Amino acid sequence: MSDRTLAGQYFDAAIGLLQRVRDEEADAVTAAGTLLADTVADGGRLFAFGAGHSSLAAQDLVYRAGGLALVNLLAVPGAVGVDVVPATLGSALERVDGLATAVLDTSPLRAGDALVIVSLSGRNALPVEMALHARALGVRVIGVTSVAYATATTSRHTSGTFLKDHCDLVLDSKIAVGDAELVLDTVPAPFAPASTVVTSALLQAVVATAAGVLADRGVEPPLLRSGNVDGGHEWNGRIFDRYADRIFYRR
């Protein structure tokens, strides 16, 4: 496809971002994958959270063919945004103080677990408070965010801090403030977001790393297979039975 088309320009922009995170975040991806592997090997549980469209990358880790069976979605009612009416309610909930603490205190998370928090801006109260309180509970936190927001915007949390300030490890998606890769003279606003593409790829790279680290230690990674291939359901059933006490999305 010609790079003169808008579609071609978008693909080029997304590929460029993927190349950046591959090269610039390699050490962080290795560290994050190792953290997940350590958690699995030590008997911990894995959780993922994201609000708004950031929830898409978190959801992509849960009950995923080729993914780790132990990743559970930490759900905050209404925070996905597009599943409530009005959709703007989701954005409002991200700015509510105390919501993350209430969710964590009623969730199954405990010390020794790992939590992936996805927030493009990392500036809203919900992800910041989520990271703060999770670490206070002894949960290890991996933040996936665009660090650029911390210099171009202000925090909406009472501490004045960002998600990146309260994580054991940070993965920087390199997404520009505003999350729009294209501009056109005849279009009054920038368009074509790439955060979902890049963030999902980053997290799948982390999962791949975790699987490899576990295998290197002689531990079989608890991976799921597609239910659309022969034997897939039977394979997954054995994984579910083996790790029943660490999988919450089947209860």
PDB file of N, CA and C in Angstrom, residues 45 69-72 222 224 236 239-251:
ATOM      1  N   ARG A  45      -1.001 -14.829  42.003  1.00  0.00           N
ATOM      2  CA  ARG A  45      -2.026 -14.688  40.967  1.00  0.00           C
ATOM      3  C   ARG A  45      -1.752 -13.437  40.139  1.00  0.00           C
ATOM      4  N   ALA A  69      -3.014 -18.480  31.416  1.00  0.00           N
ATOM      5  CA  ALA A  69      -4.347 -18.745  31.951  1.00  0.00           C
ATOM      6  C   ALA A  69      -4.594 -18.039  33.269  1.00  0.00           C
ATOM      7  N   LEU A  70      -3.536 -17.631  33.962  1.00  0.00           N
ATOM      8  CA  LEU A  70      -3.687 -17.082  35.303  1.00  0.00           C
ATOM      9  C   LEU A  70      -3.991 -15.595  35.327  1.00  0.00           C
ATOM     10  N   VAL A  71      -4.079 -14.937  34.176  1.00  0.00           N
ATOM     11  CA  VAL A  71      -4.368 -13.497  34.165  1.00  0.00           C
ATOM     12  C   VAL A  71      -5.874 -13.287  34.335  1.00  0.00           C
ATOM     13  N   ASN A  72      -6.239 -12.558  35.380  1.00  0.00           N
ATOM     14  CA  ASN A  72      -7.635 -12.250  35.678  1.00  0.00           C
ATOM     15  C   ASN A  72      -7.897 -10.763  35.480  1.00  0.00           C
ATOM     16  N   PRO A 222       1.599 -21.962  32.283  1.00  0.00           N
ATOM     17  CA  PRO A 222       0.164 -22.272  32.232  1.00  0.00           C
ATOM     18  C   PRO A 222      -0.517 -21.534  31.080  1.00  0.00           C
ATOM     19  N   LEU A 224      -2.975 -21.197  27.612  1.00  0.00           N
ATOM     20  CA  LEU A 224      -4.222 -21.668  27.032  1.00  0.00           C
ATOM     21  C   LEU A 224      -4.053 -21.922  25.540  1.00  0.00           C
ATOM     22  N   ASN A 236      -7.323 -26.943  27.782  1.00  0.00           N
ATOM     23  CA  ASN A 236      -7.678 -25.844  28.676  1.00  0.00           C
ATOM     24  C   ASN A 236      -8.348 -26.354  29.944  1.00  0.00           C
ATOM     25  N   ILE A 239      -5.722 -27.284  32.354  1.00  0.00           N
ATOM     26  CA  ILE A 239      -5.096 -26.087  32.939  1.00  0.00           C
ATOM     27  C   ILE A 239      -6.015 -25.473  33.990  1.00  0.00           C
ATOM     28  N   PHE A 240      -7.317 -25.381  33.676  1.00  0.00           N
ATOM     29  CA  PHE A 240      -8.278 -24.807  34.613  1.00  0.00           C
ATOM     30  C   PHE A 240      -8.320 -25.611  35.914  1.00  0.00           C
ATOM     31  N   ASP A 241      -8.291 -26.932  35.784  1.00  0.00           N
ATOM     32  CA  ASP A 241      -8.337 -27.776  36.980  1.00  0.00           C
ATOM     33  C   ASP A 241      -7.069 -27.613  37.816  1.00  0.00           C
ATOM     34  N   ARG A 242      -5.951 -27.552  37.136  1.00  0.00           N
ATOM     35  CA  ARG A 242      -4.672 -27.480  37.851  1.00  0.00           C
ATOM     36  C   ARG A 242      -4.522 -26.168  38.606  1.00  0.00           C
ATOM     37  N   TYR A 243      -5.033 -25.089  38.032  1.00  0.00           N
ATOM     38  CA  TYR A 243      -4.847 -23.762  38.626  1.00  0.00           C
ATOM     39  C   TYR A 243      -6.170 -23.151  39.083  1.00  0.00           C
ATOM     40  N   ALA A 244      -7.104 -23.987  39.480  1.00  0.00           N
ATOM     41  CA  ALA A 244      -8.449 -23.511  39.820  1.00  0.00           C
ATOM     42  C   ALA A 244      -8.442 -22.452  40.912  1.00  0.00           C
ATOM     43  N   ASP A 245      -7.484 -22.547  41.838  1.00  0.00           N
ATOM     44  CA  ASP A 245      -7.462 -21.595  42.947  1.00  0.00           C
ATOM     45  C   ASP A 245      -6.853 -20.254  42.563  1.00  0.00           C
ATOM     46  N   ARG A 246      -6.366 -20.132  41.318  1.00  0.00           N
ATOM     47  CA  ARG A 246      -5.728 -18.884  40.891  1.00  0.00           C
ATOM     48  C   ARG A 246      -6.412 -18.268  39.671  1.00  0.00           C
ATOM     49  N   ILE A 247      -7.530 -18.865  39.250  1.00  0.00           N
ATOM     50  CA  ILE A 247      -8.286 -18.368  38.105  1.00  0.00           C
ATOM     51  C   ILE A 247      -9.674 -17.975  38.598  1.00  0.00           C
ATOM     52  N   PHE A 248     -10.038 -16.705  38.445  1.00  0.00           N
ATOM     53  CA  PHE A 248     -11.277 -16.182  39.002  1.00  0.00           C
ATOM     54  C   PHE A 248     -12.352 -15.924  37.946  1.00  0.00           C
ATOM     55  N   TYR A 249     -11.988 -15.943  36.657  1.00  0.00           N
ATOM     56  CA  TYR A 249     -12.971 -15.627  35.638  1.00  0.00           C
ATOM     57  C   TYR A 249     -13.884 -16.808  35.310  1.00  0.00           C
ATOM     58  N   ARG A 250     -13.698 -17.950  35.955  1.00  0.00           N
ATOM     59  CA  ARG A 250     -14.564 -19.110  35.726  1.00  0.00           C
ATOM     60  C   ARG A 250     -15.507 -19.346  36.906  1.00  0.00           C
ATOM     61  N   ARG A 251     -15.474 -18.476  37.897  1.00  0.00           N
ATOM     62  CA  ARG A 251     -16.310 -18.702  39.085  1.00  0.00           C
ATOM     63  C   ARG A 251     -17.642 -17.978  38.996  1.00  0.00           C
TER      64      ARG A 251
END
